[in-house]
Coordinates of C-alpha atoms and ligand atoms in Angstrom, one line a residue:
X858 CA 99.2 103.8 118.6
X859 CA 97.7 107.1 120.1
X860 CA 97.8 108.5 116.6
X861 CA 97.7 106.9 113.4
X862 CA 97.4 108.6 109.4
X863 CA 96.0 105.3 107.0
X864 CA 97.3 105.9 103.7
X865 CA 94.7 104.8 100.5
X866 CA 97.5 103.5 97.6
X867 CA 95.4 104.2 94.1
X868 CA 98.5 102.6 92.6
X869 CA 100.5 105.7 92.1
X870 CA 104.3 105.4 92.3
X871 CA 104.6 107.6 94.9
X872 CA 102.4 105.7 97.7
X873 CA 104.9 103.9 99.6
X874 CA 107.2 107.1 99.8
X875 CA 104.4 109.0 101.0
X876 CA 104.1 106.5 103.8
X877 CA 107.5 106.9 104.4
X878 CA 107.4 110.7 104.8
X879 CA 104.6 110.8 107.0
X880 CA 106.8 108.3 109.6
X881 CA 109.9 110.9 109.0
X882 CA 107.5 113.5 109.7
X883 CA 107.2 111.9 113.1
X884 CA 103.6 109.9 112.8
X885 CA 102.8 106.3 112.3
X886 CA 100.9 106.2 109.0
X887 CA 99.7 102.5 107.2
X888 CA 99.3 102.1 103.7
X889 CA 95.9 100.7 102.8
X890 CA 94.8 99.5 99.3
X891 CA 92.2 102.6 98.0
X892 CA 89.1 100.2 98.6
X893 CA 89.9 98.5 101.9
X894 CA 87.3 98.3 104.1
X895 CA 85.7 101.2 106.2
X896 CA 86.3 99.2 109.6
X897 CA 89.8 99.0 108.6
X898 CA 90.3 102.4 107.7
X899 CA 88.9 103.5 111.3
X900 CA 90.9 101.1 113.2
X901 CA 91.8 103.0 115.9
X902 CA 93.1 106.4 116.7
X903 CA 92.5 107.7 113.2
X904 CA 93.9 111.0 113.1
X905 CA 93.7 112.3 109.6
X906 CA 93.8 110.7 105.8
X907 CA 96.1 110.7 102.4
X908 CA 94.5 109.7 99.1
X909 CA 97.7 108.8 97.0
X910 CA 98.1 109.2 93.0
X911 CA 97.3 106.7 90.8
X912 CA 97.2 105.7 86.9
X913 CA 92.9 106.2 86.8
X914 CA 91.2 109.1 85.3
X915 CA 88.3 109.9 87.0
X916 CA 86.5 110.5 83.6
X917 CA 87.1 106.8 83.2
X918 CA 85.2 104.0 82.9
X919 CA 88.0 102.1 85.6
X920 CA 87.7 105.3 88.4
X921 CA 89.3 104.0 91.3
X922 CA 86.9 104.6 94.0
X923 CA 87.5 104.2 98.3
X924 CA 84.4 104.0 100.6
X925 CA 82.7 106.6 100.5
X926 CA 82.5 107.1 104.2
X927 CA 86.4 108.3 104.1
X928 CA 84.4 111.7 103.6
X929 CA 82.2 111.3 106.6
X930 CA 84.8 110.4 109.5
X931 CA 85.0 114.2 110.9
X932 CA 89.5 113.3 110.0
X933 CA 90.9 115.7 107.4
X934 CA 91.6 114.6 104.2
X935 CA 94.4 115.2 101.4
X936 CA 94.3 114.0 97.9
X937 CA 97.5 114.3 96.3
X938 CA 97.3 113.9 92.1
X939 CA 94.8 111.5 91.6
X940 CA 93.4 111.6 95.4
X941 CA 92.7 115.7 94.4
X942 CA 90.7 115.1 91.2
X943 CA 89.0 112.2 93.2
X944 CA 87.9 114.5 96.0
X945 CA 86.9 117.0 93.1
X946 CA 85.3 115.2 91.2
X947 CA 83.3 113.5 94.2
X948 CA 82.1 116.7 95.4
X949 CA 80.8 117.6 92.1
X950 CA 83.9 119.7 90.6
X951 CA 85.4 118.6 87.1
X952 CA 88.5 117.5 85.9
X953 CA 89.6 117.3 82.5
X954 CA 92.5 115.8 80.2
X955 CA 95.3 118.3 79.3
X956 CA 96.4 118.7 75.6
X957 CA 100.0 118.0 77.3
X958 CA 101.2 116.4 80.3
X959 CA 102.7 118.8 83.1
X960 CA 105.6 117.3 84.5
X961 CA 108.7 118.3 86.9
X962 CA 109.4 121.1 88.8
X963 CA 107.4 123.9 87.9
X964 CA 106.9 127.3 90.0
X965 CA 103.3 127.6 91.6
X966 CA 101.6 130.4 93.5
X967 CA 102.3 133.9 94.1
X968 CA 105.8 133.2 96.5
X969 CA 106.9 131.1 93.1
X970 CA 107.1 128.1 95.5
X971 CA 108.6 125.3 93.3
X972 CA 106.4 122.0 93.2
X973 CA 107.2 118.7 91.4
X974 CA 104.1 117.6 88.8
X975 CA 103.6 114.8 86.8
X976 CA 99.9 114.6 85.7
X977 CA 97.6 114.5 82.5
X978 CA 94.2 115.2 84.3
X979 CA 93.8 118.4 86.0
X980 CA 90.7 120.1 88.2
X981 CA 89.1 122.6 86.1
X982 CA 86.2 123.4 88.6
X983 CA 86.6 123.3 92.5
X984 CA 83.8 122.0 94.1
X985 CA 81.9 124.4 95.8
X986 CA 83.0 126.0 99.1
X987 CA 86.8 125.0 98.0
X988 CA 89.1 127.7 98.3
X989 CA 92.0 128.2 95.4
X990 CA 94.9 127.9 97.5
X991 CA 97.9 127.3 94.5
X992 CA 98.2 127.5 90.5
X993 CA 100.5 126.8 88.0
X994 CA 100.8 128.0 84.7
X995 CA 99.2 124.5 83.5
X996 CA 97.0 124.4 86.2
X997 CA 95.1 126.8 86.8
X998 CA 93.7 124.8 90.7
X999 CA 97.1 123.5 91.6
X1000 CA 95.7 123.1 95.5
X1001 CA 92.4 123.6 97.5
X1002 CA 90.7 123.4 100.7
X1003 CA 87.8 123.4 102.5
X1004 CA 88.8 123.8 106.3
X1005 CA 85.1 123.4 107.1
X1006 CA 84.8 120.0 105.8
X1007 CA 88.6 119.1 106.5
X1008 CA 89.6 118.2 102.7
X1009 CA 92.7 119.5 101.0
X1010 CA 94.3 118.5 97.2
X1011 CA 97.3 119.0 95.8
X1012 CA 97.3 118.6 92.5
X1013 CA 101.9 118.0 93.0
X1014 CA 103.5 116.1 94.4
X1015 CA 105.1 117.0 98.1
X1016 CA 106.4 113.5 98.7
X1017 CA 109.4 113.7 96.4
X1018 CA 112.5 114.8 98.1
X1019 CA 113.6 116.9 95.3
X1020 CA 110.6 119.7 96.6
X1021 CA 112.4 120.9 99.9
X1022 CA 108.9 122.7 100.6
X1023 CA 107.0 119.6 99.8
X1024 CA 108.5 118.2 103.5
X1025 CA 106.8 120.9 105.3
X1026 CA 103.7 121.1 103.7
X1027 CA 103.3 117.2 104.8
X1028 CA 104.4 118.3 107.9
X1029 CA 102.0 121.5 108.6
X1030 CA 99.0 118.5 107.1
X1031 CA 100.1 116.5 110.3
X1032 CA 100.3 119.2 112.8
X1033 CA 98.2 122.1 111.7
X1034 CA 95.2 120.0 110.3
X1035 CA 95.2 116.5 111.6
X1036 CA 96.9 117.9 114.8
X1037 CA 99.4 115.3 115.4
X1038 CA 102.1 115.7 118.0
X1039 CA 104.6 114.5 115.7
X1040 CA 106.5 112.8 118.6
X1041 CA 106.5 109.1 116.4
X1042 CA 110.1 107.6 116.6
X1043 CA 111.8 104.2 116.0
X1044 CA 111.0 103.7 119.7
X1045 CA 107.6 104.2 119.7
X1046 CA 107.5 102.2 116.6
X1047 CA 108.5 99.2 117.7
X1048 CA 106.7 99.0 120.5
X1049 CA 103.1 100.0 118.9
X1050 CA 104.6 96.4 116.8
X1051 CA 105.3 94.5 119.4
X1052 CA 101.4 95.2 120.9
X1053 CA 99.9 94.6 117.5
X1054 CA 101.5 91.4 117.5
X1055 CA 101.0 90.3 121.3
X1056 CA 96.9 91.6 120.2
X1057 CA 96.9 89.3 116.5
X1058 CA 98.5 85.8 118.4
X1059 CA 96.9 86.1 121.5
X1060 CA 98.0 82.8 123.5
X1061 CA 99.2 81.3 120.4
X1062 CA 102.7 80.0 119.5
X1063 CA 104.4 81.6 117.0
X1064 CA 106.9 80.1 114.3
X1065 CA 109.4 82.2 113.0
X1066 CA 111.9 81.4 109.9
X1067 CA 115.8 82.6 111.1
X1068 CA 117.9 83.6 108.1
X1069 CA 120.6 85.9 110.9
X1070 CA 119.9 89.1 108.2
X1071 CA 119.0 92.0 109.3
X1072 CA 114.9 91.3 108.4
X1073 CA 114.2 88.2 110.2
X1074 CA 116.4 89.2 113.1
X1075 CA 114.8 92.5 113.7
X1076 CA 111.0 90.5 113.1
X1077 CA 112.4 88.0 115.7
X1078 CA 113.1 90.3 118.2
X1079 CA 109.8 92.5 117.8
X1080 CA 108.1 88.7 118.3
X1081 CA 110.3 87.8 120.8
X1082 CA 109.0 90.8 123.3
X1083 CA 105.5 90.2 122.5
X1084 CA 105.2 86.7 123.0
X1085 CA 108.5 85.9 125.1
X1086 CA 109.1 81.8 124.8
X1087 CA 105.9 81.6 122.7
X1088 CA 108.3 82.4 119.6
X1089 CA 110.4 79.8 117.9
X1090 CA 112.5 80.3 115.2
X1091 CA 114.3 78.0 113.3
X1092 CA 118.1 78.5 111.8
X1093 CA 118.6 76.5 108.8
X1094 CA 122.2 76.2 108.5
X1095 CA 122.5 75.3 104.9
X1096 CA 126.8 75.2 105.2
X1097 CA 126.2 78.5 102.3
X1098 CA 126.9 81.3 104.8
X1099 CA 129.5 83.4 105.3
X1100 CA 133.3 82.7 107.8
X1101 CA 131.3 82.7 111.9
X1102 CA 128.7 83.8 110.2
X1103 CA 126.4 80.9 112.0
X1104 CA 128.1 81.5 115.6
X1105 CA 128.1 85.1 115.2
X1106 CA 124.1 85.5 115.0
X1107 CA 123.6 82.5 117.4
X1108 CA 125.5 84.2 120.1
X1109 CA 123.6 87.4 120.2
X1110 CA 120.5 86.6 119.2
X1111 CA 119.9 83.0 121.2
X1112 CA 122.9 83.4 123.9
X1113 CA 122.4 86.9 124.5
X1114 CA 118.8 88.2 123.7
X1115 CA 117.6 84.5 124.7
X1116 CA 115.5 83.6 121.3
X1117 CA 114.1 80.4 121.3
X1118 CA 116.3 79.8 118.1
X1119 CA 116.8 76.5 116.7
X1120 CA 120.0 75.9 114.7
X1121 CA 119.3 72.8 112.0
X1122 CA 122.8 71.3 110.7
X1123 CA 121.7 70.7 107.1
X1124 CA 125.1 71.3 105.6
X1125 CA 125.7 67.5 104.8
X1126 CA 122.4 67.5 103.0
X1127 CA 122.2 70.9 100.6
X1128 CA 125.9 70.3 99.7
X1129 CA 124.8 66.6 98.4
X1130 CA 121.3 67.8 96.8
X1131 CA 123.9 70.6 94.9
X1132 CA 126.6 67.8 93.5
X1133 CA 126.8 67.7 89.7
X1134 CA 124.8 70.6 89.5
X1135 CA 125.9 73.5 87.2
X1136 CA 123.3 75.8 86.5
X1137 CA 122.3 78.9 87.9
X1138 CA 118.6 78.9 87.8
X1139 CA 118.9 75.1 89.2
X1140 CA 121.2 75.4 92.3
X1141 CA 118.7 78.7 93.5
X1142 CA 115.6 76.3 92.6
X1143 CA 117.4 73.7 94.5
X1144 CA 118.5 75.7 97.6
X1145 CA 114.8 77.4 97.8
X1146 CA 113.0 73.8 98.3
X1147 CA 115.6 72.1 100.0
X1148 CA 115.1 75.3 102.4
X1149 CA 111.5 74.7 102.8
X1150 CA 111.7 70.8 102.9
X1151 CA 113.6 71.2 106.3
X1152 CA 111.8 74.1 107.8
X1153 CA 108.5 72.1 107.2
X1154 CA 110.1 69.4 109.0
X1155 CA 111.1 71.4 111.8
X1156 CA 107.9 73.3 112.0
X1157 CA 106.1 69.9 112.0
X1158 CA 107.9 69.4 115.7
X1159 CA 106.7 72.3 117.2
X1160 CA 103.0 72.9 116.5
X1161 CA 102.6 76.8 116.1
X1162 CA 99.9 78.9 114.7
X1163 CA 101.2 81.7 113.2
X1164 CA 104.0 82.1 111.0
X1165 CA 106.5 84.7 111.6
X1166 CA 108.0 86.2 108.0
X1167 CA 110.5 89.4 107.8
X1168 CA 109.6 90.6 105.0
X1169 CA 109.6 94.2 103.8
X1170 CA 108.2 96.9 101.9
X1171 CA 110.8 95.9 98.8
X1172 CA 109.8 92.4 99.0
X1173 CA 106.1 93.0 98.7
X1174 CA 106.8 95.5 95.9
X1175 CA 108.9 93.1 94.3
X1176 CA 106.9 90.1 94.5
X1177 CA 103.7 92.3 93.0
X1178 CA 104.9 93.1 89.9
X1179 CA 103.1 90.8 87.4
X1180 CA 105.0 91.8 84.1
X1181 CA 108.6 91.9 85.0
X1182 CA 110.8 89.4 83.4
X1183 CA 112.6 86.5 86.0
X1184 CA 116.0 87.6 85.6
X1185 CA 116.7 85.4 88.5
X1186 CA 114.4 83.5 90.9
X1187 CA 114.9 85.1 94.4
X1188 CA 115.2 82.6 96.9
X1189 CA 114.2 84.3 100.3
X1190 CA 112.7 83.2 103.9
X1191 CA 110.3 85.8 103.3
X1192 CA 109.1 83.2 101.0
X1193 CA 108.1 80.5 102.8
X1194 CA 104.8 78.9 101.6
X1195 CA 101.6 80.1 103.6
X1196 CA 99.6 76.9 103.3
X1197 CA 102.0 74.6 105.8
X1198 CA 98.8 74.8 108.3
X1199 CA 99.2 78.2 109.7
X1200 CA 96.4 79.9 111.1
X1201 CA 97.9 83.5 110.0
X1202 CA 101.1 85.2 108.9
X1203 CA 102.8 87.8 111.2
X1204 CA 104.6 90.0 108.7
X1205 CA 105.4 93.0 111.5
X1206 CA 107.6 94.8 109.4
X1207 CA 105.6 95.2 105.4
X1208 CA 105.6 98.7 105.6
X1209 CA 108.6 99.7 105.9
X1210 CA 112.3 100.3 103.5
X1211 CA 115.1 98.7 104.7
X1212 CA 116.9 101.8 106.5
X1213 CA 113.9 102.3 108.7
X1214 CA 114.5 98.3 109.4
X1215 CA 117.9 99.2 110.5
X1216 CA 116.8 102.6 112.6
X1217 CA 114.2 99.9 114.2
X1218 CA 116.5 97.7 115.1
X1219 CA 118.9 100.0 116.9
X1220 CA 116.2 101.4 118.8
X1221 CA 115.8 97.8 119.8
X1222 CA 119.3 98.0 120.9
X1223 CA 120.6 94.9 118.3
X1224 CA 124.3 96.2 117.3
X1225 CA 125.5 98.2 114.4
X1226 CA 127.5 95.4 113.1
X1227 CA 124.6 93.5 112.6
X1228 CA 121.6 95.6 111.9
X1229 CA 124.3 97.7 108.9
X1230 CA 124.8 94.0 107.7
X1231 CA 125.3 94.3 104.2
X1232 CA 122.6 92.5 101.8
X1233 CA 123.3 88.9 101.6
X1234 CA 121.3 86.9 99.2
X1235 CA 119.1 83.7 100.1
X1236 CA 121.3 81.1 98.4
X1237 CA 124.6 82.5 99.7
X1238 CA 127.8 81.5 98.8
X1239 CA 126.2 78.7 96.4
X1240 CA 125.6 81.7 93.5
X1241 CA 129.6 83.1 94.2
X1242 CA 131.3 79.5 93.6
X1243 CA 130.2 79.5 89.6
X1244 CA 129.7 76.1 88.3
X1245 CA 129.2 73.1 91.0
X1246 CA 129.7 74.1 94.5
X1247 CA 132.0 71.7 96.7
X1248 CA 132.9 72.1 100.1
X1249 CA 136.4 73.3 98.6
X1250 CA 135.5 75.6 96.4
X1251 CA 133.0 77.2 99.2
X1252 CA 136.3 77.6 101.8
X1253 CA 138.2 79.2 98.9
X1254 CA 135.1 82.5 99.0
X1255 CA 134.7 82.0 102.7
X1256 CA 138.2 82.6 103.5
X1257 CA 138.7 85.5 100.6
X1258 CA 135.2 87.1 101.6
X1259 CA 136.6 87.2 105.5
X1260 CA 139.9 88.8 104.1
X1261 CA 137.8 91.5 102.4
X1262 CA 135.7 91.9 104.7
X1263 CA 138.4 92.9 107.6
X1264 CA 140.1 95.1 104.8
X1265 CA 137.1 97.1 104.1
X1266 CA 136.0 97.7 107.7
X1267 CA 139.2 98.8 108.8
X1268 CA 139.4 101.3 105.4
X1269 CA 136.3 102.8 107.3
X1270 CA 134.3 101.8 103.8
X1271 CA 131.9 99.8 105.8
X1272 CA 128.4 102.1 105.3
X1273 CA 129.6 104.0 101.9
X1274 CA 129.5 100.5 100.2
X1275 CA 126.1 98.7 99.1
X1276 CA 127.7 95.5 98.9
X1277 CA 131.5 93.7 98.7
X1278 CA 132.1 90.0 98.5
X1279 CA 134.6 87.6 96.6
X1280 CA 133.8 85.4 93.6
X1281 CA 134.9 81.8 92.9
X1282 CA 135.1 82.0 88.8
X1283 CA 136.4 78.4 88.1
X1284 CA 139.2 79.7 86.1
X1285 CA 142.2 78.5 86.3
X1286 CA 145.4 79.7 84.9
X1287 CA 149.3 79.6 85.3
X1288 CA 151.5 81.0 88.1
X1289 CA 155.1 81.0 89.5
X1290 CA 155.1 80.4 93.8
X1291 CA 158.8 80.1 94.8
X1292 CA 160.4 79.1 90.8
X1293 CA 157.7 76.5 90.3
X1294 CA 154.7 76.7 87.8
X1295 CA 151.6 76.6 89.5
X1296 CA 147.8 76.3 87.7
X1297 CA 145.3 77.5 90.5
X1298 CA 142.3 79.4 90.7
X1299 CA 141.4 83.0 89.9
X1300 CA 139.2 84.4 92.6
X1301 CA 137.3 87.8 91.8
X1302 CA 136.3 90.9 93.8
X1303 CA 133.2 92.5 93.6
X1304 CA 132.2 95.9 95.5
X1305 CA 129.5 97.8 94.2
X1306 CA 127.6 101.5 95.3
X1307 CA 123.5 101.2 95.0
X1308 CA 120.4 102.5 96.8
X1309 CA 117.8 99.6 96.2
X1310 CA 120.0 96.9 94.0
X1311 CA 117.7 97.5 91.4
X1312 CA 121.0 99.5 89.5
X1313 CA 124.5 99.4 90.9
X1314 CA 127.7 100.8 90.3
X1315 CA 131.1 99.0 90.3
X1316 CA 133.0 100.9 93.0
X1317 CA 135.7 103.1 92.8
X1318 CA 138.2 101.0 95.7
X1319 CA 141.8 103.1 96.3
X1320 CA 144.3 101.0 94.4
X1321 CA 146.4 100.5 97.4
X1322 CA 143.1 98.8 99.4
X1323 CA 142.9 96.5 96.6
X1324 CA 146.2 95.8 96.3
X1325 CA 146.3 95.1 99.8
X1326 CA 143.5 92.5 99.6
X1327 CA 145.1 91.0 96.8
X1328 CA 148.2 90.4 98.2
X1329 CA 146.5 88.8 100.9
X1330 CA 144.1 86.5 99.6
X1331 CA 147.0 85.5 97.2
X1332 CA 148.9 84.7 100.5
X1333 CA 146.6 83.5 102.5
X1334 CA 143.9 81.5 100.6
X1335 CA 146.1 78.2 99.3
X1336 CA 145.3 77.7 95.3
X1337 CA 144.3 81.1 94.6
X1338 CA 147.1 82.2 92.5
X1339 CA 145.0 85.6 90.6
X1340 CA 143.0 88.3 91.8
X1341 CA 140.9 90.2 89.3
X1342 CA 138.6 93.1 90.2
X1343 CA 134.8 93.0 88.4
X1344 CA 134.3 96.8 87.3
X1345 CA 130.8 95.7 85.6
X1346 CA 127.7 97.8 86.8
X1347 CA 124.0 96.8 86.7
X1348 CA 122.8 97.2 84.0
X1349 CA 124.3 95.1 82.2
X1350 CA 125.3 93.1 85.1
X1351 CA 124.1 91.9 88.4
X1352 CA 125.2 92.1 91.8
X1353 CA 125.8 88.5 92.1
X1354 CA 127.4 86.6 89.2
X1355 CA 124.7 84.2 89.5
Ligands
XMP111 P1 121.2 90.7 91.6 O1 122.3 89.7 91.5 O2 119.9 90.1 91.1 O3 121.0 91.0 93.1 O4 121.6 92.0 90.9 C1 120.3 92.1 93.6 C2 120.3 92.0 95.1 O5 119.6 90.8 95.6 C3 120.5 90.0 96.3 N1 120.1 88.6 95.9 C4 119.2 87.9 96.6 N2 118.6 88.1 97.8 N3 117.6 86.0 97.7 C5 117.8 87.1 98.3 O6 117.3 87.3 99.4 C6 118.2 85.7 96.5 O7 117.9 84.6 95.9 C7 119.0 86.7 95.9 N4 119.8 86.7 94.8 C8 120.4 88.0 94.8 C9 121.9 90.4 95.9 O8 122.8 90.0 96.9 C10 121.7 91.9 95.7 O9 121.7 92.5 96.9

């Protein structure tokens, strides 16, 4: 990294898109907790500093507070929210608590620019030497600056996409004040990664856990180039995935990119750990330790330091949150226990959303039809055969998931939908093939539109496409004799019907 912005998260909600805007700007930014260390901060190459929002009042007793040498680095510094009263506040301006919160887009300065708020503390006094640079009709020192001792606040937001200014005035922070060539890209991404990781393992061995999604497989690569034959992964094939999906992935990323990748034939063994089991919750618990029983007895084989774990911005989010409610236990090779003797975690690609994943792995040149993989869940076709799971009932989604799959790529649906899969319900009902009664299975489709899976919208398929599938999976799958389509959205439902 020639150039690099660090990030300080004071917990605001905006932190991690802040990170994000900084890389679309075109520089390599980190996200650091607000009190990491001072050496940490520094690291090298530090080009300039972002103090994000955050829930604290600075009039509080719980004032979130960073080093205090951030202020003495010679980099320029912007607070936005809660990084702006901190800076005033620390340099002996006030802030106070507004009667009423100020909150969406609201007009500031004399060009009317419009700016997004949401705030209940505002700056009442710049510290000394600050220049007014913006106000609002709620607040009367929307933005200052001292270009003498490099700090700037904003008291809005410029992160959220809604502010088409807010882009730019990131942008001019990067170029005009940190003066950043802005010449970051996927490219040079991934291969400021790959040194980072060569520099942490050093002439150790690394172990990496092989799921064929889009995560561990761009991870694995990224490893692969900085250690070479120093990586191996490990490909639990737990007989869940989907029609080639186990070839497919072995053929490009062993055969082709030549990844140390170990394929583990467990089929035999989830499928009898799963027999007479029914519920949800159970078959995800059993399918998440049965996973980690067999990687631990791989990894016992091959004596590696670090562990090598794809997971991403989400999943850290995800796992952080303290107070949500288990709707459903997540079973995920991102969540492999870190006390199987490791002497550190590799985790190359925490900072980043999903999309930049898949930009990162183009530029690694993995193709489009697997890096726009759709989301496919850790337990896999287990939590789409409701009820027990046989090898039977498993062919049944296999084949109709394949069907779909072929009908929706060559609709040209392939990136406009989130996800699209079939659905072993367990129903049975009545039929007529050729003047005789038949009492088969009802299969269901299930293609939904979503950002972040966190809601989801039933999609709107053309009636001929599904009629098409239908007819197909009726003709094609034997004892499948309906075809319904699931038009439920999230909330109330899920994605998967487990
Ligand atoms: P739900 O069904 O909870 O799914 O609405 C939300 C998203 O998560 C995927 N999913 C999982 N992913 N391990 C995963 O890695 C899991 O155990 C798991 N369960 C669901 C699901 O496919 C959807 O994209």
């Amino acid at each position: 990294m020639h150039e690099r912005i660090v990030i300080l998260d004071f917990g605001g909600q905006y932190s991690s898109l802040i990170a994000r805007r900084v890389r679309e700007a075109g520089a390599y930014s980190e996200l650091l907790p607000y009190d990491a260390d001072i050496k940490r901060i520094k690291g090298s190459a530090l080009s300039g500093i972002i103090l994000t929002g955050g829930p604290s009042s600075v009039n509080e007793h719980d004032t979130k507070e960073c080093a205090d040498e951030v202020f003495d680095l010679g980099v320029p510094v912007l607070g936005i929210c809660y990084g702006m009263q901190y800076i005033a506040a620390r340099f002996f301006g006030a802030v106070e608590r507004m009667e009423k919160a100020e909150t969406g887009i609201v007009k500031a300065g004399l060009n009317e620019h419009a700016v997004f708020m949401t705030h209940t503390d505002r700056v009442i006094a710049a510290p000394r030497d600050f220049e007014i640079i913006a106000s609002t009709q709620l607040s009367p020192i929307a933005a200052f600056a001292n270009d003498e001792s490099r700090l700037y606040g904003v008291q809005f937001h410029p992160e959220v996409q809604a502010v088409a200014d807010g882009i730019k005035i990131i942008k001019n922070f990067l170029k005009l004040l940190c003066g950043l060539s802005l010449d970051y890209s996927p490219k040079s991404l991934a291969d400021g990664l790959i040194k980072d990781i060569a520099l942490t393992v050093g002439s150790g061995r690394i172990l990496g856990a092989f799921s064929g999604g889009v995560d561990s497989a761009v991870a694995s690569v990224l490893a692969h180039k900085a250690v070479g034959d120093r990586l191996s992964c490990i490909f639990v094939d737990h007989g869940l995935l989907r029609k080639f999906e186990a070839d497919e992935v072995m053929r490009f990323y062993h055969d082709e990119l030549g990844i140390n990748i170990i394929r583990v034939d467990a089929r035999e063994r989830f499928l009898k750990r799963l027999e007479g089991v029914v519920e949800p919750e159970a078959k995800r618990k059993i399918i998440g330790e049965e996973f980690i029983r067999v990687f631990e007895e791989e990894a016992k084989k091959l004596n590696a330091d670090y562990l090598l774990q794809g997971t991403i911005y989400t999943d850290v989010i995800e796992s952080g949150t303290k107070t949500a409610q288990t709707i459903k236990s997540h079973h995920n090779v991102g969540g492999l226990p870190e006390d199987i003797g490791f002497k550190g975690l590799v985790e190359p690609l925490r900072m980043l959303f999903k999309d930049e994943v898949r930009l990162l792995g183009e530029s690694l040149g993995i193709p489009p039809a697997l890096v726009w993989r759709q989301p496919f869940p850790g337990p896999g076709l287990a939590i789409r055969v409701l009820g027990e799971v046989t090898e039977e009932k498993l062919e049944l989604v296999r084949q109709s998931d394949y069907i779909l799959r072929e009908e929706i790529k060559s609709a040209g649906l392939l990136k406009e939908l989130f996800q699209y899969f079939t659905v072993f319900t367990g129903i049975k009902s009545v039929g007529v093939l050729g003047d005789k009664r038949t009492y088969d299975y009802a299969l269901a489709i299930r293609a939904v539109h979503s950002k972040d899976a966190m809601t989801v919208e039933a999609a709107e398929l053309p009636y001929p496409l599904l009629k098409r599938i239908s007819s197909r999976i009726l003709s094609e799958v034997k004892h499948v004799n309906r075809v319904v389509y699931d038009l439920t959205d999230k909330p109330p439902g899920t994605v998967e019907w487990e």
